[in-house]
Every structure is written in C-alpha cells, then in structure tokens.
mmCIF file of C-alpha atoms and ligand atoms in Angstrom:
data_model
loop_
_atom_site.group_PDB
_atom_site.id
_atom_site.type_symbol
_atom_site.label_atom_id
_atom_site.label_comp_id
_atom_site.label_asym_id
_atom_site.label_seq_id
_atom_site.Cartn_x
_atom_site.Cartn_y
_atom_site.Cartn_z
ATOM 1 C CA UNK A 145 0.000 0.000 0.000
ATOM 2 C CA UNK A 146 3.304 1.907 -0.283
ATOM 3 C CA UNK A 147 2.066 3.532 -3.536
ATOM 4 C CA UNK A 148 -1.075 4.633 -2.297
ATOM 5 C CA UNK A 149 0.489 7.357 0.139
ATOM 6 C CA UNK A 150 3.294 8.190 -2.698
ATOM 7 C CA UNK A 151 0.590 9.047 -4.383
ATOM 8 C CA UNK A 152 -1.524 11.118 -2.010
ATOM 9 C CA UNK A 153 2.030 12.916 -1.095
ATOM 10 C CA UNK A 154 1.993 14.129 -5.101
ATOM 11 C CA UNK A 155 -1.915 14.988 -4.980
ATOM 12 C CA UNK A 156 -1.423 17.617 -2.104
ATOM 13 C CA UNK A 157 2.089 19.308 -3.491
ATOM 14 C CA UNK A 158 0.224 22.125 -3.725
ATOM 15 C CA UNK A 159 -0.233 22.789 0.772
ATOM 16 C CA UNK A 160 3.197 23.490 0.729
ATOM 17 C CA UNK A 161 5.260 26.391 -0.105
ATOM 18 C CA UNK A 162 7.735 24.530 -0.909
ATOM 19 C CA UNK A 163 7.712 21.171 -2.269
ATOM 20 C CA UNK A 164 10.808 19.179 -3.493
ATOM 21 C CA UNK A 165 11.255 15.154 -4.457
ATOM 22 C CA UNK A 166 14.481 14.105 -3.344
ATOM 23 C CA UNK A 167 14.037 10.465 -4.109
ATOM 24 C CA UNK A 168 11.893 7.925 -4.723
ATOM 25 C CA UNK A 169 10.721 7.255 -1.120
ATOM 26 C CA UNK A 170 11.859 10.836 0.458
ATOM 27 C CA UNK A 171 10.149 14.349 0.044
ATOM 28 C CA UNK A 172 11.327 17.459 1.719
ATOM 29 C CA UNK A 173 9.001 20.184 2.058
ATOM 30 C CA UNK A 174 8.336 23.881 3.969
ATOM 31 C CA UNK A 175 6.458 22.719 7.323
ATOM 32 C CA UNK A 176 2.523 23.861 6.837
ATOM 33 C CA UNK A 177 2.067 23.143 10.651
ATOM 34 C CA UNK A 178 4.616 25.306 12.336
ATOM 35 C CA UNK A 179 5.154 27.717 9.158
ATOM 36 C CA UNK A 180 9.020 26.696 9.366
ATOM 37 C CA UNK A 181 11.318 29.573 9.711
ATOM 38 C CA UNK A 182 9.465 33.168 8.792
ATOM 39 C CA UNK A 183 12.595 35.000 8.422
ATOM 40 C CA UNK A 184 14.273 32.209 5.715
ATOM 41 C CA UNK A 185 11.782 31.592 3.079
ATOM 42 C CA UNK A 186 13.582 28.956 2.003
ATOM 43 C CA UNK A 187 13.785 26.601 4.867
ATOM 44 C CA UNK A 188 12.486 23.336 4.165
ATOM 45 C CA UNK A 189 12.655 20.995 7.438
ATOM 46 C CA UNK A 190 9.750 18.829 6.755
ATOM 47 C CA UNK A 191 9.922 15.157 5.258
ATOM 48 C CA UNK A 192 8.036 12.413 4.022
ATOM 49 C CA UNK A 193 9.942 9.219 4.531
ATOM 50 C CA UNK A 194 9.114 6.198 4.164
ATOM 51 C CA UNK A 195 8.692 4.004 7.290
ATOM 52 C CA UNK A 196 8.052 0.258 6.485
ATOM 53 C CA UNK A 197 4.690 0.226 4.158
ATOM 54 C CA UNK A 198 3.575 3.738 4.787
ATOM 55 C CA UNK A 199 5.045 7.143 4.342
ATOM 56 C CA UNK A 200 5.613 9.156 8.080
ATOM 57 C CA UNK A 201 6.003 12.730 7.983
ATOM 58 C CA UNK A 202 8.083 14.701 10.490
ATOM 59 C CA UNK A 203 8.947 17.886 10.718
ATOM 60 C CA UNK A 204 12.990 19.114 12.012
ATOM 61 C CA UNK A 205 11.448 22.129 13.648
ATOM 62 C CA UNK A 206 8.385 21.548 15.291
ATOM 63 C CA UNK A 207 8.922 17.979 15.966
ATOM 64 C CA UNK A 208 5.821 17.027 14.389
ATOM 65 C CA UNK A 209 5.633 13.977 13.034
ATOM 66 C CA UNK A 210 2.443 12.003 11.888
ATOM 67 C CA UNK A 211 1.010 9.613 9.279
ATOM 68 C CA UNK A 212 -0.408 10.228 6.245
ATOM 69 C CA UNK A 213 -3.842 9.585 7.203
ATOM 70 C CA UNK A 214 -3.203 12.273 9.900
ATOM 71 C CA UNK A 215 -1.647 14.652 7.426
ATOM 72 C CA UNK A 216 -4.060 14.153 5.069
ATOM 73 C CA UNK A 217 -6.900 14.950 7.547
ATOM 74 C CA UNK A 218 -5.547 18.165 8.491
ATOM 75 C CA UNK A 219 -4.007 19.223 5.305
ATOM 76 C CA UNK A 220 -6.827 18.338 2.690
ATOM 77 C CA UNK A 221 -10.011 16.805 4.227
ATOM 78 C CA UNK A 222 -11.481 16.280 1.181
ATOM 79 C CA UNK A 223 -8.441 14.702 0.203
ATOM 80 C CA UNK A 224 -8.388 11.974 2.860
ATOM 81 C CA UNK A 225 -12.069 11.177 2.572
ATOM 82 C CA UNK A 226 -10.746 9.450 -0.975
ATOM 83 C CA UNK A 227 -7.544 8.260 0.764
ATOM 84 C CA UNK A 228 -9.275 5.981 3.507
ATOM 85 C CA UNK A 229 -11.168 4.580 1.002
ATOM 86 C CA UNK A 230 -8.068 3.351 -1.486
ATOM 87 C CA UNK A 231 -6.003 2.769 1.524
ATOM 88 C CA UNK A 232 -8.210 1.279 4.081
ATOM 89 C CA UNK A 233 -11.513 0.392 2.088
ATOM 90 C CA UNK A 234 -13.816 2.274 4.119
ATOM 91 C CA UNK A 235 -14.862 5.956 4.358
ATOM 92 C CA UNK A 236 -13.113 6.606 7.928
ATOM 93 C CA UNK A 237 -10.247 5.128 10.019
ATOM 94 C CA UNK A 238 -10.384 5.734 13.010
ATOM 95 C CA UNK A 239 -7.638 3.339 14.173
ATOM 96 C CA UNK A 240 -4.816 3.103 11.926
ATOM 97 C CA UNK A 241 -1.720 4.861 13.236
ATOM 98 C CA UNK A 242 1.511 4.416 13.540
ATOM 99 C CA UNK A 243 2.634 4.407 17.412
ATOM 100 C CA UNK A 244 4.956 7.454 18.663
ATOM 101 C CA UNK A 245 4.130 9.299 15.050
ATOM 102 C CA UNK A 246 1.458 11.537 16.798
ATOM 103 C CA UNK A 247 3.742 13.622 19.003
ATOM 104 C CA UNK A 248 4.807 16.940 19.943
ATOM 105 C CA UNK A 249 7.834 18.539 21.736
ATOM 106 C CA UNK A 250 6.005 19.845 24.376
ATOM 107 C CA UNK A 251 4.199 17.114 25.142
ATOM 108 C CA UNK A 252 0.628 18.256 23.439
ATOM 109 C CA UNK A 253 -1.473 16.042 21.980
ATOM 110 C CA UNK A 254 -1.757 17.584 18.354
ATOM 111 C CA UNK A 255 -4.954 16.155 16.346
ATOM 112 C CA UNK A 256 -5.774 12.684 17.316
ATOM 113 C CA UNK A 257 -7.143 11.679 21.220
ATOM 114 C CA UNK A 258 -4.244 9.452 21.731
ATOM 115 C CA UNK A 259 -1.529 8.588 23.960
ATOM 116 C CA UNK A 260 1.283 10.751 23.768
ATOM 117 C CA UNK A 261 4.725 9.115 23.428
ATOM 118 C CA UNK A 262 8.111 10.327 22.028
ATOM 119 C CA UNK A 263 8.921 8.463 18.216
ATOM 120 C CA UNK A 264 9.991 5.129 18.136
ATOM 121 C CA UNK A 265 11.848 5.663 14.872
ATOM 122 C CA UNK A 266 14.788 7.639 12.992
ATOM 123 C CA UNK A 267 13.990 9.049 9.486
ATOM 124 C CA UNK A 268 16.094 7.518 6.798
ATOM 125 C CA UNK A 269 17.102 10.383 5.206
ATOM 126 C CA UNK A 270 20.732 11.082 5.301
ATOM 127 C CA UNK A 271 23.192 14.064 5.107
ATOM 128 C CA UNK A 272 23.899 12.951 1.549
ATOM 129 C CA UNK A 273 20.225 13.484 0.639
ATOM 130 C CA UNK A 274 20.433 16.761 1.728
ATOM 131 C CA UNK A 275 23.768 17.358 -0.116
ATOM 132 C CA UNK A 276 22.021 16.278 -3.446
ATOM 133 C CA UNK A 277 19.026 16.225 -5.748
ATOM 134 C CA UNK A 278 18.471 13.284 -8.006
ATOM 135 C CA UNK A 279 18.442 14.041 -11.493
ATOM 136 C CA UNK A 280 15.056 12.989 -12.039
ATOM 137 C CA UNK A 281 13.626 15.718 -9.696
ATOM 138 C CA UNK A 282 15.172 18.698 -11.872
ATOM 139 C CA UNK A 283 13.486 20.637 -13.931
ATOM 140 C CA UNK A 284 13.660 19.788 -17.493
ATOM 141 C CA UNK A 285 16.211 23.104 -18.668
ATOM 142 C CA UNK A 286 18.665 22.313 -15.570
ATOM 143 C CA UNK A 287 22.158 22.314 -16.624
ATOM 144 C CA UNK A 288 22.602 18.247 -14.647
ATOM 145 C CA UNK A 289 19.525 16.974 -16.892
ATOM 146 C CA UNK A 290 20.744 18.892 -19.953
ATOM 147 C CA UNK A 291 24.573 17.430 -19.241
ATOM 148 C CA UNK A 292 22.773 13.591 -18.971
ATOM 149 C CA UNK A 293 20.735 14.102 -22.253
ATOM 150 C CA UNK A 294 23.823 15.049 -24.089
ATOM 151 C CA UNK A 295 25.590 12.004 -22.820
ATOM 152 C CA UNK A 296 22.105 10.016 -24.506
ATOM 153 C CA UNK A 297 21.858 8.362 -20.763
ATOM 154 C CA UNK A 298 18.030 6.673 -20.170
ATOM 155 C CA UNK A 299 15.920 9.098 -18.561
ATOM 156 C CA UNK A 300 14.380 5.662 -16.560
ATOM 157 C CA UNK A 301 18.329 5.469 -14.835
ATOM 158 C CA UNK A 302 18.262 9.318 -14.305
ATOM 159 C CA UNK A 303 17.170 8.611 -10.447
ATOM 160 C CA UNK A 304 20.979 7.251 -10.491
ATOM 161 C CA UNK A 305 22.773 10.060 -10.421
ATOM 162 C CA UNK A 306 22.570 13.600 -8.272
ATOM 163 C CA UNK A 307 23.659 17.312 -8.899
ATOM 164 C CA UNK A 308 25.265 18.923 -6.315
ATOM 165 C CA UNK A 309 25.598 22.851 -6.747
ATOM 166 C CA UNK A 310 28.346 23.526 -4.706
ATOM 167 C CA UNK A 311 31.066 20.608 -5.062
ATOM 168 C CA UNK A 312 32.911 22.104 -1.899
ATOM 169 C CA UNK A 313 29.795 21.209 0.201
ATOM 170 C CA UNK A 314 30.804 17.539 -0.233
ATOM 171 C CA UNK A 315 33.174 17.384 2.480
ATOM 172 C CA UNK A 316 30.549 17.313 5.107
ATOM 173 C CA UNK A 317 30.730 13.364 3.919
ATOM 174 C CA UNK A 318 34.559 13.524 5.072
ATOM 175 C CA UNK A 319 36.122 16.307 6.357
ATOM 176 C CA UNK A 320 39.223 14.830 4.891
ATOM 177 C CA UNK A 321 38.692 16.571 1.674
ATOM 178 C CA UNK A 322 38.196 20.109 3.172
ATOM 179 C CA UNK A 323 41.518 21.310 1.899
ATOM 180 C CA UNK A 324 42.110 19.289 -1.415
ATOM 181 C CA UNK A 325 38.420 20.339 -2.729
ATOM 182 C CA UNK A 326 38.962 23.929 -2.719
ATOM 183 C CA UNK A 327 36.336 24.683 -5.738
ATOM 184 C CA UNK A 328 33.326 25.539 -5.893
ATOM 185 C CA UNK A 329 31.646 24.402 -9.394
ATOM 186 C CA UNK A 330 28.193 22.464 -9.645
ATOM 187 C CA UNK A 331 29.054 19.115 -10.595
ATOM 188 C CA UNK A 332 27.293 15.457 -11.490
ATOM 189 C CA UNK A 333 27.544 13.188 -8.667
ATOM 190 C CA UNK A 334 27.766 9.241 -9.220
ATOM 191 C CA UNK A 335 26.698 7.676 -5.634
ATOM 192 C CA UNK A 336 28.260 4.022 -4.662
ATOM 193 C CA UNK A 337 26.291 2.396 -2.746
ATOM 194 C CA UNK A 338 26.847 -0.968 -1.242
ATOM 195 C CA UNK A 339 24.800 -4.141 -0.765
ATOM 196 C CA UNK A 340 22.374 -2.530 1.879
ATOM 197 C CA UNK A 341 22.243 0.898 0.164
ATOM 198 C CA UNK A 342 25.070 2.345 2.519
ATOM 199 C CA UNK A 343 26.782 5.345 0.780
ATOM 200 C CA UNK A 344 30.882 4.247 0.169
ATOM 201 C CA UNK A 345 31.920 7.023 -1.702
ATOM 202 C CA UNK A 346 30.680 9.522 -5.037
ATOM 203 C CA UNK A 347 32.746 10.260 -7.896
ATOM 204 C CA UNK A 348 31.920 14.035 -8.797
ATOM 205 C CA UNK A 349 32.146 14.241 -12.263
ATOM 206 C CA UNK A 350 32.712 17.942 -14.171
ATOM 207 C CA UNK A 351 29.854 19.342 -16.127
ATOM 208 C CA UNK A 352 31.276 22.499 -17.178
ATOM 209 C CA UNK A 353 34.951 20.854 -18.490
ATOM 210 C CA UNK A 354 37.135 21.315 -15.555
ATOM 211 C CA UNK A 355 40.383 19.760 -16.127
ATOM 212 C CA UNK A 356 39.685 17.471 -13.473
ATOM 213 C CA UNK A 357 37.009 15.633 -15.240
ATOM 214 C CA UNK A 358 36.690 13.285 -12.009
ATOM 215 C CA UNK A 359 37.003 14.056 -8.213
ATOM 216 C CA UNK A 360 36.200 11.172 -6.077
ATOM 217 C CA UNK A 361 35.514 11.344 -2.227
ATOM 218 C CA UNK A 362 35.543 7.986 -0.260
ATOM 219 C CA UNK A 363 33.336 7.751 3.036
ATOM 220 C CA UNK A 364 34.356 4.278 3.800
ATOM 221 C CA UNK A 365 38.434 4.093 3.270
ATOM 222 C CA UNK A 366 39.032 0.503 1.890
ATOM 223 C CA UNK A 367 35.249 -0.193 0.904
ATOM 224 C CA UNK A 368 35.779 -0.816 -3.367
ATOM 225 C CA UNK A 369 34.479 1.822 -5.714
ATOM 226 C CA UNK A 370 31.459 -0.656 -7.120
ATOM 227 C CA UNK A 371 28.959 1.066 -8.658
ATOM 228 C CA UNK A 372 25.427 -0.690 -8.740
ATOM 229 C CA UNK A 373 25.778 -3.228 -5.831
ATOM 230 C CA UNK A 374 22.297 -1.185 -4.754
ATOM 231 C CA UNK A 375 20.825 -2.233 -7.948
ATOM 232 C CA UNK A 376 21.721 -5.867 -8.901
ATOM 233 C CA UNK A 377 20.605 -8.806 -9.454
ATOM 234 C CA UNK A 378 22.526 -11.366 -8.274
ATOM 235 C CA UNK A 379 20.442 -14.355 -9.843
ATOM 236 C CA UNK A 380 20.506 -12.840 -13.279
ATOM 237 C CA UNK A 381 23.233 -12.462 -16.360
ATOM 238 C CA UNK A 382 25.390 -9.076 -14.606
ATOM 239 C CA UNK A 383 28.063 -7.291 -16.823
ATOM 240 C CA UNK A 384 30.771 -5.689 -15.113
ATOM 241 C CA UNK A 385 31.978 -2.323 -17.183
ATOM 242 C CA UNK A 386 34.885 -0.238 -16.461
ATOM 243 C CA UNK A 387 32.686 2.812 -15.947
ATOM 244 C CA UNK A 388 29.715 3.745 -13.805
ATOM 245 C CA UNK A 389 27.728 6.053 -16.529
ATOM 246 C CA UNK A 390 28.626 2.830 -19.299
ATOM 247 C CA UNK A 391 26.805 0.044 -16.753
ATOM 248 C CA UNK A 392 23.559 2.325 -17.191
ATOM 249 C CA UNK A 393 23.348 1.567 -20.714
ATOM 250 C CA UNK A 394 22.807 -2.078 -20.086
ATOM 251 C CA UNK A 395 20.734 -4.715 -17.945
ATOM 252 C CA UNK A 396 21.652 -5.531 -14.678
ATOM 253 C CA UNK A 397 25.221 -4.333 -14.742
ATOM 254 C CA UNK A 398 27.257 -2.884 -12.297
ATOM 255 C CA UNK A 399 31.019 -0.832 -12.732
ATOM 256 C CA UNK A 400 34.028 -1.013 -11.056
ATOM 257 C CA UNK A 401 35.647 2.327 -11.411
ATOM 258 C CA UNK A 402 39.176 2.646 -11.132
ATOM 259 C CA UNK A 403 41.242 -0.147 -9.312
ATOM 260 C CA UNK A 404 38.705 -1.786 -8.154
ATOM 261 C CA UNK A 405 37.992 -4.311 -11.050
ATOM 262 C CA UNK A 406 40.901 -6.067 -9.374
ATOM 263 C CA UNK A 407 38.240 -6.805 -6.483
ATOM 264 C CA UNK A 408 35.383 -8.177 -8.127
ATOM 265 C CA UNK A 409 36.467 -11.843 -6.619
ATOM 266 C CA UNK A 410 35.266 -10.831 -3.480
ATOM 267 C CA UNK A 411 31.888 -9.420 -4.630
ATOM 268 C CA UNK A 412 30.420 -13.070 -4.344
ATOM 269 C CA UNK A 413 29.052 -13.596 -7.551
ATOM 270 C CA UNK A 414 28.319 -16.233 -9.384
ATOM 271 C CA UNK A 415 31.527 -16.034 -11.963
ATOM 272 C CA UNK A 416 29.222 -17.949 -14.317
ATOM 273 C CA UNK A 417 26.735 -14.786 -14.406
ATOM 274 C CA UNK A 418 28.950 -12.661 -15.006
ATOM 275 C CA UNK A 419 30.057 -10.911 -18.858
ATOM 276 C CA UNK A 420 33.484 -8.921 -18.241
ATOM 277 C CA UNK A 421 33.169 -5.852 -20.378
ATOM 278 C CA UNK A 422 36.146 -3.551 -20.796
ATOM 279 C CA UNK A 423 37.145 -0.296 -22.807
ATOM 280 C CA UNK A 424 37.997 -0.867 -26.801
ATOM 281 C CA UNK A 425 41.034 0.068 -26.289
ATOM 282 C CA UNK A 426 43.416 -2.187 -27.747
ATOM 283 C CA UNK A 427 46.486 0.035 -27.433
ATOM 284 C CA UNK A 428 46.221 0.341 -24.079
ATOM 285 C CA UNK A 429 48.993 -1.942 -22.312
ATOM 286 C CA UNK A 430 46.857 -1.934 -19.226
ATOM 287 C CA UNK A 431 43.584 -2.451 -20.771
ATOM 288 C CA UNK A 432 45.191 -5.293 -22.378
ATOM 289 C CA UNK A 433 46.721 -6.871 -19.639
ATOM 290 C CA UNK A 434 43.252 -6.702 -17.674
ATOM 291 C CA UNK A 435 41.138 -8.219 -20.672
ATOM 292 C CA UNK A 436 44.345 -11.028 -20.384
ATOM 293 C CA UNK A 437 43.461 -11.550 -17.141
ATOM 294 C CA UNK A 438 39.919 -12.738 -16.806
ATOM 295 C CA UNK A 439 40.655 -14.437 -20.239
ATOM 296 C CA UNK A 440 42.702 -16.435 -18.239
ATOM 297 C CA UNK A 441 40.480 -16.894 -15.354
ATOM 298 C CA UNK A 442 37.581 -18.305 -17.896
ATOM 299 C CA UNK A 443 35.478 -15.865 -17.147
ATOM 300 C CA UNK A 444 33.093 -14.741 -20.005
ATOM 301 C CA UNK A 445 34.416 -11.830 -21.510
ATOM 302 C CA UNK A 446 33.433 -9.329 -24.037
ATOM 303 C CA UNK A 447 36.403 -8.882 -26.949
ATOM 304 C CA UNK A 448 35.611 -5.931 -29.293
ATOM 305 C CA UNK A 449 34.910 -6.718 -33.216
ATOM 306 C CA UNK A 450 37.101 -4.913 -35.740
ATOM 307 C CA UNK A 451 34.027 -3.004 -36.669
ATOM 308 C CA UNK A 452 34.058 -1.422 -33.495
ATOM 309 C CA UNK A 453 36.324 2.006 -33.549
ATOM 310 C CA UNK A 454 34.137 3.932 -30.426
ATOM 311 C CA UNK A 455 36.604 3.830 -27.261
ATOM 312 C CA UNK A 456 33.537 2.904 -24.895
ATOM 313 C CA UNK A 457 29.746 1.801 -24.738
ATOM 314 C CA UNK A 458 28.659 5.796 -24.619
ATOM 315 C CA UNK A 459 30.668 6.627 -27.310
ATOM 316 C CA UNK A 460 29.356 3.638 -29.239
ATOM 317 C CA UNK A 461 25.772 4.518 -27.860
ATOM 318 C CA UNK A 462 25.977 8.260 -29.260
ATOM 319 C CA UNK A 463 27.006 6.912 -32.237
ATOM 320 C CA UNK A 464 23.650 4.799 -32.545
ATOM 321 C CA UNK A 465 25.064 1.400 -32.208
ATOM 322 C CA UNK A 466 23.455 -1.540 -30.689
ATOM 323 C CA UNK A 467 25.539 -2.067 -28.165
ATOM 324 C CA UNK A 468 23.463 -4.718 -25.940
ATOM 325 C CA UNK A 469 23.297 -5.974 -29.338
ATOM 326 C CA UNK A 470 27.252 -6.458 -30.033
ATOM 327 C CA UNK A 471 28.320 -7.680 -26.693
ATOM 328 C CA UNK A 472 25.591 -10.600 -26.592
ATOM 329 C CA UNK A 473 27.633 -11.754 -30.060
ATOM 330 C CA UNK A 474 30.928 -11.147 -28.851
ATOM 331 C CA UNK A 475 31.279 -12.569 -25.548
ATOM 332 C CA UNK A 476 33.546 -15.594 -25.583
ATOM 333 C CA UNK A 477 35.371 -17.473 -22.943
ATOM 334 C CA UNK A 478 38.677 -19.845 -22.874
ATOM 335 C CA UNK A 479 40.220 -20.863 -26.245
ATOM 336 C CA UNK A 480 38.044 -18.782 -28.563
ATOM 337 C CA UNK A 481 38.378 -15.604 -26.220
ATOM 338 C CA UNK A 482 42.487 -15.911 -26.144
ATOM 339 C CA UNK A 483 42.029 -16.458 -30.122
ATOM 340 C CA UNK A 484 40.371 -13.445 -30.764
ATOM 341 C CA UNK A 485 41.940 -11.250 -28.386
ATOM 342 C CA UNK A 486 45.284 -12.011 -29.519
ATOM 343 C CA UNK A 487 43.742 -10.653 -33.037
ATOM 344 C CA UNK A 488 42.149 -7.598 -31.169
ATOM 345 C CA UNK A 489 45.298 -6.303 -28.727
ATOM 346 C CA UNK A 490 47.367 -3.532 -31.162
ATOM 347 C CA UNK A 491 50.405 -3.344 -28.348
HETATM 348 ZN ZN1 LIG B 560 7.115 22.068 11.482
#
C-alpha cells in the first residue's frame, strides 16, 4: 500500500510552499504546521519518509511527526475522505496509526485523542540526501539533466545520479577533503552504494569541463568503488563495465571504477553470471593486460569486433550502435576468447 500514500504525497504538493522530491521514497518540504522559519523563506525541514509500508512525515522544527492519514486529515479533508477509502476500504479510520508518530515537543497532543509518546523511529534520510538532488527531480532546462541528455543516458536510470551545486559542500561526507576540494563548481555526482544501500563514496564528475574531469571522495576508506551493488541482481546475467555512466546503458550491470575491477572476486558472484566488459582500447597496455586476465580466469568476456572504432559503450551509444546488441555476439570465454583477443590487442 506503499504507492497509495506516494501518491496522495503528489496529490497535495500544492499545501506546501515549498515542495521538493528528493528520491523515490523521500520528500522534503516547507512545514505547513509550524510555518518553518518566517525570516528564511527557504527553509524546508519537513519530510516524508518512508517508514516500512507507509510514508511518516516529520517535521525538524516543530517535531511534528504524523502519518499520512493524519496529514491528510488536516491538510486536505477532502483529500483523505478518498484516501481511507483506497487505503483502508472504508470511508473513515479511526484506528490506523503508527505508534509514537502523533507527538509533539512539548508534550501536546496535536490532532488525534491518543496517547502521547516520544517516536519510536529515525527518518532515513541522510546528510547525503540533503547534499544532493536526483536528477530525475530537476526541472527539465537544468544544466545536470541537460549534461545527462547530451551524454544520450536513459531518462528511466536518471534517479541514479545527483547534482550537487556547490562541489565544496561535499566534504561534510569527510572532512578529509576540506583542503584538497577547494572549488566551488556544480558538478554530477555518481553515488556508490553498497549491498544494503550504505553510501561508500561519489565520484563528482565535471559538467562544465574542468580539467579534473573526475574528483572522487571515499566515506568508507578501503570499501571498493562498485557502482550498482544497490541495484543488482545477483540471480541474473550481470556485466561488469569499467565505468559507472557505461553500466547504465545495459541490464543488470554494475562498474568497477578505477582499481577496483581487481576486487570483483570478493563481490560473491556467481563467476558464471557474469560478462566482463572492458574499454575498446586495444592500445592500451593496461587495458590489455586486464582483458588477459579474466581471459585467463575463464570468465566470459566481451572482446571488441574490428568493426568497433568507439573507445567505450557511450561513445558507441551516441554513435547509434546496438551495443546490448554487439556484446551478446561477442562474448567468448577460454580458447576462442584468447584467439580473438590475440587478433584484437594492437600493443
Ligand atoms: Zn514544522
């Protein structure tokens, strides 16, 4: 029932001043019950989170936090008439609430006759929400979702990535950057998130083309830059790409930037299910010596037809080419794989 209160939470945008998706289960809004701050119009220190099944709203300045049925009943009566029907099948609940949501800081009861107690729960929105906004909540014009329709990216993977306006603001993630990031250009960030959706580190990649095209931050020190470890699938076909913005361009793929390709033994996955993609770039010694490697381990790996001239799968995809197309006829393993690649390698 998840997706009913998503949906009510779009239907009453409108009750707030401000009103901002940040992702798919987390809204941040100007406070309608205390008015939030009156001398900074911008303040926004509500939030709709969700909480299990249902969506909890609590507010950073007045402390007042509440379902949506309660929300709804104060907000837009009319409104929640239509809500307790979808949600709850009948016209009004009168018992569904979520303990410790109906409470105050000073100890008042606010709408409900109800036992006050203090919330039971934490919101699960994080200082890196705040940081951010996720692509897919920009306006259409914005400089981030004109960058990712230049690089042809799917708008359905756009929820992927996050602008930041201010890349110097990232160091609240670890104040061990405060004196290497000294700019203070808007930038593309690319999130990596582990198995359980913990935040390891972002890459911030350069819009406006800064010479250093990427910066990347770790939160975790020696967790490995995998991107997509949210996202997969473990008991389906995964390709692993060099880059993070190439894995979006195919199914169920995840990308391990930088060294960490040297680390995908300890991802636990099934080596069977897995395609190794790398760059087409046979000139490169180190490229090379990589695509030698998991040739040798028998894993199934993608080697590049002479057709091919694009360095990498966004090159190839801006260039209209099939690419889901060529790697499921070029992957090859053992013999046939050290055959061709010993055609393909130019150093
Ligand atoms: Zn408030």
């Amino acid at each position: 029932m998840l997706y009913v209160d998503v949906k009510y939470i779009n239907m009453i945008s409108h009750h707030f001043e401000k009103f901002k998706k940040k992702n798919d289960y987390l809204w941040n809004v100007r406070c309608p019950f205390c008015g939030d701050s009156r001398k900074n119009l911008n303040k926004m220190r509500g939030y709709f989170f969700r909480k299990d099944n249902n969506m909890i709203y609590k507010c950073h300045n007045c402390g007042f936090g509440a379902s949506m049925n309660t929300v709804l009943k104060e907000l837009a009566p009319t409104t929640h008439k239509e809500y307790c029907l979808e949600k709850f099948g009948e016209n009004e609940n009168k018992n569904w609430e979520p303990k410790g949501a109906n409470w105050t800081p000073n100890g008042h009861k606010l709408f409900d006759d109800k036992p006050v107690e203090p919330p039971k729960f934490t919101p699960k929105f994080s200082l890196f929400d705040k940081l951010v906004d996720a692509v897919d909540t920009l306006p259409y014009d914005h400089e981030a979702v004109q960058y990712v329709q230049s690089r042809n990216i799917p708008n359905d993977k756009w929820d992927r990535l996050y602008y930041i306006d201010n890349i110097k603001n990232i160091v609240q993630l670890n104040d061990k950057y405060t004196n290497s990031i000294v700019t203070e250009e808007p930038r593309l960030v690319i999130p990596f998130f582990d198995q359980n959706g913990q935040l390891m580190s972002v890459s911030l990649r350069a819009m406006r083309g800064e010479t250093l095209r990427y910066i990347l931050v770790k939160i975790k020190e020696d967790a490995p830059t995998v991107f997509g470890l949210d996202k997969v699938d473990k008991s389906k076909p995964i390709s692993i790409v060099e880059g993070p913005i190439d894995s979006l361009f195919l199914e169920n793929s995840i990308a391990c930037a930088g060294t960490s390709f040297n680390k995908i033994e300890q991802l636990n996955l099934d080596r069977d299910k897995i395609t190794v993609v790398f760059d087409n770039q046979p000139r490169n010694a180190d490229v090379v010596k990589m695509v030698e490697k998991y040739v040798d381990l028998d894993y199934n790996v993608v080697i590049w037809p002479e057709t091919i001239v694009q360095k990498d799968i966004n090159d190839m995809v801006n260039d209209g080419i099939d690419v889901r197309d060529v790697i499921s006829s070029n992957t090859h393993s053992g013999l046939t794989a050290k055959f061709l690649l010993n055609q393909w390698k130019k150093c």
